[in-house]
Each structure stands twice: as structure tokens, then as C-alpha cells.
Backbone as a printed PyTorch tensor [residue, N CA C, xyz], in Angstrom:
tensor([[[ 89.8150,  81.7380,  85.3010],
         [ 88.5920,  81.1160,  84.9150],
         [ 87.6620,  81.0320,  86.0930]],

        [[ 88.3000,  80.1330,  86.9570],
         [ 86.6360,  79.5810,  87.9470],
         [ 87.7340,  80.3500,  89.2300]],

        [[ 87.3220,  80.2420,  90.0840],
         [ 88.0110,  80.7810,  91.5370],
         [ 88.7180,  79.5740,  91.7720]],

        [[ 88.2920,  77.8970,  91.9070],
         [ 88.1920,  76.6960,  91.8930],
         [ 89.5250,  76.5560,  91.7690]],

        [[ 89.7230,  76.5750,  90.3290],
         [ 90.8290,  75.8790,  89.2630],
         [ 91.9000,  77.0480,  88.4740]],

        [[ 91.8360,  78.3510,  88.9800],
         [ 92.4630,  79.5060,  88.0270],
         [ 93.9190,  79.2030,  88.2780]],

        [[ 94.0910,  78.4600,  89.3470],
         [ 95.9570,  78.6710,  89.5350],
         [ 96.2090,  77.5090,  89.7010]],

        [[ 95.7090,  76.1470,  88.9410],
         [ 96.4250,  74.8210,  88.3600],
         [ 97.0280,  75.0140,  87.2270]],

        [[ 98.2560,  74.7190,  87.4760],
         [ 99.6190,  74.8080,  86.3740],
         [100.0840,  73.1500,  86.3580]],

        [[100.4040,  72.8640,  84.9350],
         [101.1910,  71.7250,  85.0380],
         [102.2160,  72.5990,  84.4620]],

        [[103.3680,  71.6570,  85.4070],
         [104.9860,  72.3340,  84.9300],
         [105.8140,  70.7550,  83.6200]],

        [[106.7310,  71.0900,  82.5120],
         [107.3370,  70.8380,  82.1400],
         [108.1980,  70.1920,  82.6630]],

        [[108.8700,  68.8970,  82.0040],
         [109.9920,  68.5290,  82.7150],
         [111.3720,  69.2980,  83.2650]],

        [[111.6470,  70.2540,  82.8020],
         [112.9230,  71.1190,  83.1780],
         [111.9810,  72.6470,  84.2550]],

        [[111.1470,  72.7070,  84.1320],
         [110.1510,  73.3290,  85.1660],
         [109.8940,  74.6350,  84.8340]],

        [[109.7030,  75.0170,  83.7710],
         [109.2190,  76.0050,  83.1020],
         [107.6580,  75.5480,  82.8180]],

        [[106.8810,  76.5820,  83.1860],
         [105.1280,  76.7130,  83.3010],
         [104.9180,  76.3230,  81.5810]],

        [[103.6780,  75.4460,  81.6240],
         [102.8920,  75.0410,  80.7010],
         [101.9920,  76.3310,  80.3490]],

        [[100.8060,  75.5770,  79.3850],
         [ 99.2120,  76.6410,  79.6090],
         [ 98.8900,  76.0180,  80.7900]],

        [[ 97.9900,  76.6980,  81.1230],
         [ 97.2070,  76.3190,  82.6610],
         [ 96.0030,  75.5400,  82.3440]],

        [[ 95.8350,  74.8510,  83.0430],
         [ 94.6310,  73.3660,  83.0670],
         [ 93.5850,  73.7820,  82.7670]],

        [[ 93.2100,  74.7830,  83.3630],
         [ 91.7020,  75.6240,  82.6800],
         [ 92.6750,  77.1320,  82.1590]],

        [[ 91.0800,  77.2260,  81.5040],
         [ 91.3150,  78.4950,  80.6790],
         [ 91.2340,  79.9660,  81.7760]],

        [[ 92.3520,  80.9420,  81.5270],
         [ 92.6060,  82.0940,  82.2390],
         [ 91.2630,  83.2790,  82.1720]],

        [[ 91.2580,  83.0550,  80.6350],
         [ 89.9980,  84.0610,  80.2650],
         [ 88.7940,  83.3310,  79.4360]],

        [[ 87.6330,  83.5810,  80.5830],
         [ 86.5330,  82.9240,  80.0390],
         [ 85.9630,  83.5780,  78.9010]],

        [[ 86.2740,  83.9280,  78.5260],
         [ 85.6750,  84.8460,  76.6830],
         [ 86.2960,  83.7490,  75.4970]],

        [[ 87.7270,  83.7760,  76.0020],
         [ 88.5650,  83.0310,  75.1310],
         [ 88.6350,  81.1410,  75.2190]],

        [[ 87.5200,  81.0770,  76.1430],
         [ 87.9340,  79.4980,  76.7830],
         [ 86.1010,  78.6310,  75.6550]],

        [[ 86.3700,  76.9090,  75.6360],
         [ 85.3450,  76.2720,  75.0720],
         [ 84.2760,  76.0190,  76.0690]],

        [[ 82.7510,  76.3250,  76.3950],
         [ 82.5120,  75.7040,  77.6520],
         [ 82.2440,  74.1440,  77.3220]],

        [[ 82.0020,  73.7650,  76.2210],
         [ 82.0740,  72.0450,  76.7680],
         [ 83.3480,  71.5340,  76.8400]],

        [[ 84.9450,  72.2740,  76.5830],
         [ 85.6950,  71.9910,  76.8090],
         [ 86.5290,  71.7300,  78.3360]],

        [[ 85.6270,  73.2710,  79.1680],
         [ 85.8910,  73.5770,  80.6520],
         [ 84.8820,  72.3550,  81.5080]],

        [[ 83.5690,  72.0560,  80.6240],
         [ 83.0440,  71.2570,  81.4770],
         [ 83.1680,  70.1580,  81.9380]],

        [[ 84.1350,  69.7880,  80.7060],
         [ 84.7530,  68.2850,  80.7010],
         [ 85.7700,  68.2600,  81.6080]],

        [[ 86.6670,  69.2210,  81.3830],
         [ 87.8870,  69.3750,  82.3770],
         [ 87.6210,  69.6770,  83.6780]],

        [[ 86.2480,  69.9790,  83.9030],
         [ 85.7830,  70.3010,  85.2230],
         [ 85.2530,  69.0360,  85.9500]],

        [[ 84.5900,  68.0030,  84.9360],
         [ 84.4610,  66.6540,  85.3790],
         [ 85.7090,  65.9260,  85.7960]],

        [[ 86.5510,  65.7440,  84.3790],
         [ 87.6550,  65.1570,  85.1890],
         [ 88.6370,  65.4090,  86.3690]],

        [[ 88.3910,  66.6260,  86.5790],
         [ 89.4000,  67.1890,  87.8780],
         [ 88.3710,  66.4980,  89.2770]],

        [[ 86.9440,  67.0020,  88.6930],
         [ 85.9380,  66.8040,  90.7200],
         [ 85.7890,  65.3760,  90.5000]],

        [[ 85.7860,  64.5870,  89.7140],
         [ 84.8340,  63.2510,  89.8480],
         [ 86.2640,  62.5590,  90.9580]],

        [[ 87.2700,  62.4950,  91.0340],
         [ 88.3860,  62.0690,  91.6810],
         [ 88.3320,  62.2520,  93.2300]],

        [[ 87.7790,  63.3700,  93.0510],
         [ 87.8210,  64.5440,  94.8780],
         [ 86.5480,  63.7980,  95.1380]],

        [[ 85.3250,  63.4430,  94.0150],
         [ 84.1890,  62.9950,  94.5940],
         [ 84.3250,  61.3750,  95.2220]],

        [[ 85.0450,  60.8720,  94.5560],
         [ 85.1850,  59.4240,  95.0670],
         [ 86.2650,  59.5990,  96.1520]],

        [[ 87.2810,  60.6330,  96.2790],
         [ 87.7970,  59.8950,  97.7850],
         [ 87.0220,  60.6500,  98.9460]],

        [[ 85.6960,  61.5410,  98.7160],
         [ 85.3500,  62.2300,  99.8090],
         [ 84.3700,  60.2540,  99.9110]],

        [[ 83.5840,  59.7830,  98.9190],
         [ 82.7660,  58.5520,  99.0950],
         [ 83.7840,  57.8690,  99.5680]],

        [[ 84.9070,  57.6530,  99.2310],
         [ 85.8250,  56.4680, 100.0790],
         [ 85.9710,  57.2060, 101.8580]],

        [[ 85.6940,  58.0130, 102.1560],
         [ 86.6040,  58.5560, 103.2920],
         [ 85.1580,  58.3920, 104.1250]],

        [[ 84.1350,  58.3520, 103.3420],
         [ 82.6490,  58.3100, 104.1290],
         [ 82.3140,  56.6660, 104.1880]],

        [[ 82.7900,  56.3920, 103.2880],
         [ 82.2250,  54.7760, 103.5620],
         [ 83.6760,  54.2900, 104.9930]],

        [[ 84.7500,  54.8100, 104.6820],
         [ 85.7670,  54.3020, 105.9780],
         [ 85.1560,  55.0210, 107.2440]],

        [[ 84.4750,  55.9020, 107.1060],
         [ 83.9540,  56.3540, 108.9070],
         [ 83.1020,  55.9890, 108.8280]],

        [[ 82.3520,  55.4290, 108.2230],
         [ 81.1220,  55.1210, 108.8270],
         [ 81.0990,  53.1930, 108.7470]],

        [[ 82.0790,  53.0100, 108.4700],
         [ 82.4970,  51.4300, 108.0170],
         [ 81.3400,  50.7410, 107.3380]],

        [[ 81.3830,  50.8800, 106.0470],
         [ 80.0810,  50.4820, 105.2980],
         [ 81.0670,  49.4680, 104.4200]],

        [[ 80.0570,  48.4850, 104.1960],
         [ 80.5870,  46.9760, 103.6800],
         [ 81.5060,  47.6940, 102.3080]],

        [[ 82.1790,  46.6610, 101.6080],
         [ 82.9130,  47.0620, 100.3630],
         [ 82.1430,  47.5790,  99.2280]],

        [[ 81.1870,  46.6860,  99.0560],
         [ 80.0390,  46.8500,  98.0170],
         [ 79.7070,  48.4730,  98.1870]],

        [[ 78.9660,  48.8630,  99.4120],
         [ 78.2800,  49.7540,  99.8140],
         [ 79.3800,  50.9140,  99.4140]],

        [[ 80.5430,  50.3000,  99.9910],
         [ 81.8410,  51.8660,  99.4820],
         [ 81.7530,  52.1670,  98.2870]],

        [[ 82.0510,  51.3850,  97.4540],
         [ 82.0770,  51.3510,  96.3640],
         [ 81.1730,  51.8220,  95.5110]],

        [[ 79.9450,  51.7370,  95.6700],
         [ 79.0850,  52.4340,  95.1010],
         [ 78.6400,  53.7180,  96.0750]],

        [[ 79.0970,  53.7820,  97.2550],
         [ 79.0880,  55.3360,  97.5250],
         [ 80.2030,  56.2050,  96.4690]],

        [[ 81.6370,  55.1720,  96.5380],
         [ 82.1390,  56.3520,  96.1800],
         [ 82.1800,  56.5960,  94.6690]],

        [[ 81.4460,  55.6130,  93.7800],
         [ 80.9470,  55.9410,  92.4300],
         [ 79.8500,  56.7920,  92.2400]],

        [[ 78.7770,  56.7570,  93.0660],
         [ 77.9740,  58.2200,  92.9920],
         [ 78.2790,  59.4640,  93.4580]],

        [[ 79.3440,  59.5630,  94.7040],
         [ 79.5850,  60.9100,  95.0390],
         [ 80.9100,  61.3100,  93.7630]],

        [[ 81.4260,  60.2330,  93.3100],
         [ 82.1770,  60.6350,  92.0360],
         [ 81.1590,  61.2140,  90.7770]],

        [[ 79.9010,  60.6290,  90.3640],
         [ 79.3720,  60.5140,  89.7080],
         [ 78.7370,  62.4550,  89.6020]],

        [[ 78.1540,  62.5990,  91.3760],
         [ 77.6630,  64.3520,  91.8080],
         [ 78.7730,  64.9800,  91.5910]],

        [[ 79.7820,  64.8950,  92.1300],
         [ 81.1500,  66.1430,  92.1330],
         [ 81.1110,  66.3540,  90.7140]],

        [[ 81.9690,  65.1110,  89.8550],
         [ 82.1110,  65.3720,  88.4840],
         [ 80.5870,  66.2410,  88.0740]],

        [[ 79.5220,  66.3220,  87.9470],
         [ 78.5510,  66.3420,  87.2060],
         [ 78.4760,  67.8720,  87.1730]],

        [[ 78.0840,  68.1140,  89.0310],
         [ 77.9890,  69.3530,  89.3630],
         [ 79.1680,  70.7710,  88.9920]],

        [[ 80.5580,  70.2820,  89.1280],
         [ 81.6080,  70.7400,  88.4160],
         [ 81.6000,  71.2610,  87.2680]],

        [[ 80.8840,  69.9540,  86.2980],
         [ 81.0860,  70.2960,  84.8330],
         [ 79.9570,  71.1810,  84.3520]],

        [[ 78.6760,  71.1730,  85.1170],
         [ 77.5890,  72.1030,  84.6450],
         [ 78.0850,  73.5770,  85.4170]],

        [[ 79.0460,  73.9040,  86.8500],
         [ 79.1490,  74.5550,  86.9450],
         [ 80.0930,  75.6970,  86.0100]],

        [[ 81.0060,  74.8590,  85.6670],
         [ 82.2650,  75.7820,  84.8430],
         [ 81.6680,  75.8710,  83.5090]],

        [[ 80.9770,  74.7900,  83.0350],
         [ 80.2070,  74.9460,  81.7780],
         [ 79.3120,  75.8600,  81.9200]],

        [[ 78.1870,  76.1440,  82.7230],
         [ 77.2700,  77.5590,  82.8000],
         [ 78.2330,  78.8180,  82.8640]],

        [[ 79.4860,  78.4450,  83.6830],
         [ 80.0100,  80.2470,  83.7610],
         [ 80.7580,  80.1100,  82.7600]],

        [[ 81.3180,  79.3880,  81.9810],
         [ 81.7880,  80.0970,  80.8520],
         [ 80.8600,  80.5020,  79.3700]],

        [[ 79.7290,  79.7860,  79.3860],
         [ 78.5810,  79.8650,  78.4540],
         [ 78.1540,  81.2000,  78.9040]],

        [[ 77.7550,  81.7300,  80.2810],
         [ 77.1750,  82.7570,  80.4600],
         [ 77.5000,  83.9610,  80.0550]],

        [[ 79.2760,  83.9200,  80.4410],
         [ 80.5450,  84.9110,  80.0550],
         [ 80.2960,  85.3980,  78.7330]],

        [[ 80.0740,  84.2130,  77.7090],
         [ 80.2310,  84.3820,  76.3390],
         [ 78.9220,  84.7530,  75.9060]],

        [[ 77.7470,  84.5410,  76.2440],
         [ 76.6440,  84.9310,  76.0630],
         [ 76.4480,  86.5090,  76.1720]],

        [[ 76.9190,  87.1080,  77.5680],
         [ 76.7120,  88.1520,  78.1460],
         [ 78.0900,  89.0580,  77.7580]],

        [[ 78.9700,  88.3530,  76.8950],
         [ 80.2690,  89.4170,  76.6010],
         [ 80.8640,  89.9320,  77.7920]],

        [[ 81.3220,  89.3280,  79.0660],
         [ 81.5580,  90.2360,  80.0830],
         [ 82.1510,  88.8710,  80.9350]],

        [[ 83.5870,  88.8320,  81.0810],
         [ 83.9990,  88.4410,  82.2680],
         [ 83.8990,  89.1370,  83.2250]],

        [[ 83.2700,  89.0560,  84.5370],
         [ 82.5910,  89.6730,  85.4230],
         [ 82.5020,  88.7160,  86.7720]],

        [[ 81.8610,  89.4300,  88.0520],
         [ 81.0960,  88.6170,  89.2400],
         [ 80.3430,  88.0080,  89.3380]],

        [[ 79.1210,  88.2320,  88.1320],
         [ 77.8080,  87.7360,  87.6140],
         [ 77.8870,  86.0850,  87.0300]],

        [[ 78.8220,  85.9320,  86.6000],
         [ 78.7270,  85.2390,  85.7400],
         [ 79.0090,  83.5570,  86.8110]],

        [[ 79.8260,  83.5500,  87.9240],
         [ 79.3660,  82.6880,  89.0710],
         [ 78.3750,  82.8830,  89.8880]],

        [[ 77.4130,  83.5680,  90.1110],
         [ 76.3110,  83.2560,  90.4770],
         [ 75.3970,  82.6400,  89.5170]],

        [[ 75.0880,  82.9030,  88.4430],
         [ 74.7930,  82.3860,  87.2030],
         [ 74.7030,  80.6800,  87.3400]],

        [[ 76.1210,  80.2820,  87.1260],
         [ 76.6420,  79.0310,  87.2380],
         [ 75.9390,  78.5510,  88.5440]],

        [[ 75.8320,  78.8510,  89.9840],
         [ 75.7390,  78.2850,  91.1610],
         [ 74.1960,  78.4640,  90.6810]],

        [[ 73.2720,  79.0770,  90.1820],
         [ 72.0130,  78.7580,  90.0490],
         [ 71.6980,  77.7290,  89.4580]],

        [[ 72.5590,  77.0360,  88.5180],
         [ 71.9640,  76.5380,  87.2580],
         [ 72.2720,  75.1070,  88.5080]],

        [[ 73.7140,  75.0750,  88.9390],
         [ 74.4780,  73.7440,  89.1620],
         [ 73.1340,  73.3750,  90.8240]],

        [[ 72.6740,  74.5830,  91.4170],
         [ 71.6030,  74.2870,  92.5320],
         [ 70.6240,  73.7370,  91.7430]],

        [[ 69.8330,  74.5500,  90.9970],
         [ 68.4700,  74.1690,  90.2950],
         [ 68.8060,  72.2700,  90.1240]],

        [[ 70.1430,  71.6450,  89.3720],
         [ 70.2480,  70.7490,  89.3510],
         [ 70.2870,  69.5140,  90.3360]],

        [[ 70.4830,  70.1370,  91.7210],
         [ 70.6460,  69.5140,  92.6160],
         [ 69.1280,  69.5930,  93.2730]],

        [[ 68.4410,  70.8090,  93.3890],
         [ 67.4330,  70.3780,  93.3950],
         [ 66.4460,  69.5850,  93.0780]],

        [[ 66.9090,  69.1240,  91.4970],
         [ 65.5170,  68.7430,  90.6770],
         [ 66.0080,  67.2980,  91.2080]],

        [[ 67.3110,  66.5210,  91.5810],
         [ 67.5590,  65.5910,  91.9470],
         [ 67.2390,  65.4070,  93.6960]],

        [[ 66.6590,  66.7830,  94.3800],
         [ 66.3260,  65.8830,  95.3800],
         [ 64.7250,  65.8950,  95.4150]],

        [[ 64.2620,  66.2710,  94.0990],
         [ 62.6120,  66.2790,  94.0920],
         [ 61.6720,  67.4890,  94.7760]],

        [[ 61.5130,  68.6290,  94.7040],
         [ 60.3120,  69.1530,  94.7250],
         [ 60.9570,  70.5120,  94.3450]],

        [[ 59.9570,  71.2820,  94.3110],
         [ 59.7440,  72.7210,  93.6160],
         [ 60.6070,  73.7880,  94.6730]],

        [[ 60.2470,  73.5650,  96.1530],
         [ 60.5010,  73.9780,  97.1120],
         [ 62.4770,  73.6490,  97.0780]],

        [[ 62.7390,  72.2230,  96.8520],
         [ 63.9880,  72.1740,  96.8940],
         [ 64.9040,  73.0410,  95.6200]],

        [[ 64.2630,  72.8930,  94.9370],
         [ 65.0730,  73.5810,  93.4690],
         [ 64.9540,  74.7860,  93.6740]],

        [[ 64.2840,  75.7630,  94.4860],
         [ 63.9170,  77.0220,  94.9430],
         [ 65.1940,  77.2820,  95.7630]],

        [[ 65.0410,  76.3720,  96.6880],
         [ 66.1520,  76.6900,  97.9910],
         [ 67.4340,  76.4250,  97.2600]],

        [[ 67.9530,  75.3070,  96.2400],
         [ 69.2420,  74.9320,  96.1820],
         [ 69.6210,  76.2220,  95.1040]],

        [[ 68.7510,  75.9970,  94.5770],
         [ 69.6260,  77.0390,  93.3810],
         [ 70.0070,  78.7690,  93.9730]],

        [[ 69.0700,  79.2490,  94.7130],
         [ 69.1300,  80.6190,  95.4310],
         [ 70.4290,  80.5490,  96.7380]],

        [[ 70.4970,  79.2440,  97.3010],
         [ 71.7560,  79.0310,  97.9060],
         [ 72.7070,  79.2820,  97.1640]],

        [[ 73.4940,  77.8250,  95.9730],
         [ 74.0760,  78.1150,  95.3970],
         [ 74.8440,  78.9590,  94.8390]],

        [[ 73.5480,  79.9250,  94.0130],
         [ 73.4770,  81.1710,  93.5030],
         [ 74.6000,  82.0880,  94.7650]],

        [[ 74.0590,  81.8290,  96.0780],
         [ 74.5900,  83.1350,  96.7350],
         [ 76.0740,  82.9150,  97.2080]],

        [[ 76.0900,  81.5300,  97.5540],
         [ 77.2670,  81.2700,  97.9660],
         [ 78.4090,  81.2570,  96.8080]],

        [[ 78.2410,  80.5000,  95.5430],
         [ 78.9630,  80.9370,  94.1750],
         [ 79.1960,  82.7370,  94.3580]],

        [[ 78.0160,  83.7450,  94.5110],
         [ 78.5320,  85.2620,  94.5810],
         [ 79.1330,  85.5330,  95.6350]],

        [[ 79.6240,  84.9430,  96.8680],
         [ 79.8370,  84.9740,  97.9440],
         [ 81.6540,  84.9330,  97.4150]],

        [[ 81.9910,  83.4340,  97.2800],
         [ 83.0680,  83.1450,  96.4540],
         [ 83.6690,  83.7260,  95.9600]],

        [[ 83.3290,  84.3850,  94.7730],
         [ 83.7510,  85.1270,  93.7540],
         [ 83.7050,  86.2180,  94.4170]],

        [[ 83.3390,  86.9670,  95.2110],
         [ 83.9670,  87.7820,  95.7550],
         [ 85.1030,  88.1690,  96.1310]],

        [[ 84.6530,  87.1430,  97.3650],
         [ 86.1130,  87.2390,  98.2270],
         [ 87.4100,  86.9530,  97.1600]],

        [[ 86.9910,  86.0510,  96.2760],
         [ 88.2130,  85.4160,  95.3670],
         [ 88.5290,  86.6920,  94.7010]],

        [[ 87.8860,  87.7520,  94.2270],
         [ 88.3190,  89.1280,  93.7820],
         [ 88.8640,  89.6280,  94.3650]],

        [[ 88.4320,  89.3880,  95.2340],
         [ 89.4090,  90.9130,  96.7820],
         [ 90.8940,  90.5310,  96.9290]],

        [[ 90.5830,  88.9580,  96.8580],
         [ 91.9540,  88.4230,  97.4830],
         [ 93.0300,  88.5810,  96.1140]],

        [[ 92.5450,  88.5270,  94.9670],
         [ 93.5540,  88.4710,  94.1720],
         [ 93.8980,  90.0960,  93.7190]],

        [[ 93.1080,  90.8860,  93.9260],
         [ 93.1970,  92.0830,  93.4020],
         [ 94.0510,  92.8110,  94.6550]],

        [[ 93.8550,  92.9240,  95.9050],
         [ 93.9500,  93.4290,  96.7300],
         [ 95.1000,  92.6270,  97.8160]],

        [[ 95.0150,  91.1920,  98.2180],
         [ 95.7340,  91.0520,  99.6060],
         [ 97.2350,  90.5630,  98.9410]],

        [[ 97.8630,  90.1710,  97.8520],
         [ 98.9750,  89.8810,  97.7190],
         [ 99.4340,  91.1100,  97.1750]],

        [[ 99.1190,  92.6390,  96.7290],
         [ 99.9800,  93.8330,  96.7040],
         [ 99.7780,  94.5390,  97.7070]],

        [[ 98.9860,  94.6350,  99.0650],
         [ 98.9420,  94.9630, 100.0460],
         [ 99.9430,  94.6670, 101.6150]],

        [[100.2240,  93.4680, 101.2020],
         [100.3380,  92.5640, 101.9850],
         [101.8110,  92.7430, 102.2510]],

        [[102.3990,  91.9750, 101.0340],
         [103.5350,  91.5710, 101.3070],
         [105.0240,  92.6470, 100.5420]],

        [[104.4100,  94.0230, 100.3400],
         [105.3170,  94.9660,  99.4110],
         [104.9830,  95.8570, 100.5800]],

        [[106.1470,  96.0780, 100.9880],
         [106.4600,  97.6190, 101.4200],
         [106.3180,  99.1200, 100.5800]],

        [[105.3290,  99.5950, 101.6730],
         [105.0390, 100.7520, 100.5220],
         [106.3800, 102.1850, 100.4100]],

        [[106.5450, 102.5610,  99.7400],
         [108.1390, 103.0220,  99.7450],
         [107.5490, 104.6470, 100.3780]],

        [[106.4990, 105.5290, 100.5360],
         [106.4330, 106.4010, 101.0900],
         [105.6080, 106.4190, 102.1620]],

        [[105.7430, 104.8350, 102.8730],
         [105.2980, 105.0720, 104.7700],
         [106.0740, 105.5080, 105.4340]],

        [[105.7680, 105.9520, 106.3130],
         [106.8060, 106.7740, 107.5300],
         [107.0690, 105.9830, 108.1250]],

        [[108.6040, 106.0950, 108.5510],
         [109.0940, 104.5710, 109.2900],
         [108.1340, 104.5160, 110.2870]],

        [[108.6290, 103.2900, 111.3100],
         [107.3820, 102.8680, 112.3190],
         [107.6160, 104.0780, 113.7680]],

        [[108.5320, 104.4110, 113.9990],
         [108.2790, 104.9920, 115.5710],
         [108.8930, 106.6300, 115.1840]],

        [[108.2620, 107.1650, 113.9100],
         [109.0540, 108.4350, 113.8540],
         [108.6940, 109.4590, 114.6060]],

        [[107.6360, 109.5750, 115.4050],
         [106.8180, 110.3710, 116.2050],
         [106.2030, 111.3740, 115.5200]],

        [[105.3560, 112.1090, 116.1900],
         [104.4040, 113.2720, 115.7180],
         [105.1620, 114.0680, 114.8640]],

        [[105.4280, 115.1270, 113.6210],
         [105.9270, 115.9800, 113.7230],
         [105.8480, 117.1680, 114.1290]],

        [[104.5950, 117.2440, 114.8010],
         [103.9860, 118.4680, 115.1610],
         [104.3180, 118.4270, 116.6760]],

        [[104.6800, 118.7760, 117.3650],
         [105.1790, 118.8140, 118.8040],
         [104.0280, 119.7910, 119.6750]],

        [[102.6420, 119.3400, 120.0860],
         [102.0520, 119.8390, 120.6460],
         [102.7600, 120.3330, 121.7170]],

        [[103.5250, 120.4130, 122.5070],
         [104.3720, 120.9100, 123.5650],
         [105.3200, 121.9250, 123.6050]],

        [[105.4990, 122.2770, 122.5840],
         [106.8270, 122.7680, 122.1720],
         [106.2900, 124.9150, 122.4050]],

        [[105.0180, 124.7350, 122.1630],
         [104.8690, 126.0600, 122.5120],
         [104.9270, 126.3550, 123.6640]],

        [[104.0890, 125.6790, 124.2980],
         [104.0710, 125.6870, 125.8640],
         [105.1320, 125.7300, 126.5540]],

        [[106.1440, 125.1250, 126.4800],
         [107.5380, 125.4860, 126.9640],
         [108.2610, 126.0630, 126.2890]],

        [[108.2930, 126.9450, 125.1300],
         [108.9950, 128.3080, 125.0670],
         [108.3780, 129.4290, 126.1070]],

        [[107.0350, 129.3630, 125.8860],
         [106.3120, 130.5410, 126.8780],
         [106.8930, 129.7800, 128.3920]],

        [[107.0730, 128.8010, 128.7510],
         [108.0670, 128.6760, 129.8760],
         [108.9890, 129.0490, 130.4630]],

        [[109.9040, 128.4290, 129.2400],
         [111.4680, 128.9020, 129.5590],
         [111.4800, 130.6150, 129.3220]],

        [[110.9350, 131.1860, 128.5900],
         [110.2710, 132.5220, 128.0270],
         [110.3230, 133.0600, 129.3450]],

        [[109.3750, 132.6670, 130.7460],
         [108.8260, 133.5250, 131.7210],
         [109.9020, 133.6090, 132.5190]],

        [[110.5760, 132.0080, 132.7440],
         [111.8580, 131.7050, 133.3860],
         [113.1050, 132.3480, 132.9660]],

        [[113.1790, 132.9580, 132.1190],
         [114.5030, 133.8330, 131.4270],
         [114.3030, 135.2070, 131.7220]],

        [[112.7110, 135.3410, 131.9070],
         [112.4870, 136.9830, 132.6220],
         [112.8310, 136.9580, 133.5670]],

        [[112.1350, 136.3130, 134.6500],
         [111.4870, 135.6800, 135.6260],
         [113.0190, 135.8650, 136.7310]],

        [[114.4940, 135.3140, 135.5380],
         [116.2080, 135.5650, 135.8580],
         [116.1550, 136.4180, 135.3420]],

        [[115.9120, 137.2320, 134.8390],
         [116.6590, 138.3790, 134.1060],
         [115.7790, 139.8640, 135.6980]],

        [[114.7640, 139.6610, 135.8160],
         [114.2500, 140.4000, 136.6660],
         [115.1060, 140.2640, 138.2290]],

        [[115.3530, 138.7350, 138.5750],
         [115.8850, 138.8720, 139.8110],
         [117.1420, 139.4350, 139.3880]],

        [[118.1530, 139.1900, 138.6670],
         [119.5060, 139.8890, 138.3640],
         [119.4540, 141.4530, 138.0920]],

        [[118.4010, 142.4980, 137.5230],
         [118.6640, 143.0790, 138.0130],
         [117.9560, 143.9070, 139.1370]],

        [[117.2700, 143.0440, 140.2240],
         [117.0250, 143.5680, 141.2680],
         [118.4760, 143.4060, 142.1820]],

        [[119.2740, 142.6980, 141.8950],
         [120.2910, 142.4640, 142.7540],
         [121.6310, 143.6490, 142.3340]]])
């Protein structure tokens, strides 16, 4: 589904894999279902990043507390419009694809913009967003497509590690050697 959340599993009591917390394939997934599940997973991460900011910076109880109910309040929000735009987009556009998180990071910037007020900000957040969401999803492609069958499987027709050249650049050069040196004896023997 999201790069985020694709490999949260809840396991069973005897430890055999469930369905997975979000949906695998965004074609097949609800988006107000992902958006919700996208709230309840960030709004948690949003209040202990507000608890961990009100403890460094030692802000009264009150003050924590309602930090860490609004940064609960942004995580959850931003989360749920994000997984909710990319799976709406998916289904709109018929195409699980790369597109479809940048999509999402526009919509979830534009939102953050319009909350910090001007034209200029909703310009900048959403085109950020936008790039860093395609940024993401990138790398999150490469890595799943590419670095765990690369990586860790031996490929069965590499050449062991120290087998040397098979081509023996040298090998001519010292026949025409030993070559001159076998005349070279054969001439003094029979001068003698």
C-alpha cells in the first residue's frame, strides 16, 4: 500500500501471519477505510513526538498536553488525507504505480499549507511534499524490487572470488622464451 505501513503484520496467537493492517493492493483497498487506519496508526507517533517536545523544552503540563493533542491531532490528519489521496488516486487512475504518492504528498502539502496561511505557502508545501512523497516511493521501489534479491542470494553462475584471469597474457611470451632457450641449447650442443 503506502511505503509507510506495507509491512505491518499483526501475528495470531500461535504465530501464523494475519491480513496485514493496511491494504497490500491499492486497487483492491477502501480509501476512507486506509484513511482511518492511517489516522489511527500517526495520531499516537503524533502525541509522543508532542510529549518528547514538551519534555525538552520543559513546557508546563497544560502546555504538554495540548502540544501533544495537536501534534496528535496534524500526524493523524495528515496521514489519513495522505493514504486516503493515494489510494483514491490509484482507483481513479486504474494504476498502482509511482504517481500515485506524489499525488497524495500534494494534496497532504496543499493542506498544510492552507493551515499555515498564504498562497505562497500552499505553493511551497504541496510541491515539497509532492517531491519528497516521489522521492520515497522511489527509493521504496528500488529497495523492494532490487536490494533484498541482490543482496543477500548468491548468484549460482559467479566465478568464485580469486579464480584469476583465464586468459594468461604471459603465456605467449614465454613459450617464444623457453622457444629461443631450447634453440639457443640445442645450437650450443651441437657446436660442441
Amino acid at each position: 500500500m503506502s511505503f509507510l505501513f506495507s509491512h505491518a503484520h499483526v501475528r495470531a496467537h500461535n504465530g501464523t501471519p494475519r491480513e496485514p493492517i493496511f491494504a497490500t493492493h491499492l486497487l483492491e483497498a477502501s480509501f476512507v477505510g486506509e484513511a482511518i487506519k492511517g489516522v489511527v496508526v500517526a495520531a499516537p507517533v503524533g502525541a509522543a513526538y508532542g510529549a518528547a517536545k514538551a519534555w525538552w523544552f520543559n513546557f508546563p503540563m497544560g502546555q504538554g498536553l495540548g502540544l501533544m493533542g495537536s501534534n496528535a491531532g496534524v500526524f493523524g490528519c495528515l496521514t489519513g488525507i495522505y493514504l486516503g489521496t493515494s489510494v483514491f488516486s490509484a482507483q481513479i487512475r486504474g494504476k498502482d504505480d509511482i504517481w500515485n504518492a506524489p499525488i497524495a504528498g500534494f494534496v497532504s502539502g496543499a493542506v498544510v499549507g492552507m493551515r499555515a496561511g498564504s498562497l505562497k505557502k500552499i505553493v511551497f508545501y504541496s510541491s515539497a511534499a509532492s517531491a519528497v512523497s516521489l522521492w520515497g516511493q522511489f527509493f521504496v521501489n528500488e529497495y523492494r524490487n532490487n536490494f533484498h534479491k541482490s543482496r543477500f542470494f548468491k548468484k549460482q553462475d559467479a566465478p568464485p572470488m580469486f579464480a584469476g584471469n583465464p586468459r594468461d597474457q604471459y603465456k605467449d611470451r614465454w613459450a617464444a622464451i623457453q622457444a629461443r632457450e631450447a634453440a639457443a641449447g640445442e645450437a650450443a650442443d651441437d657446436e660442441e
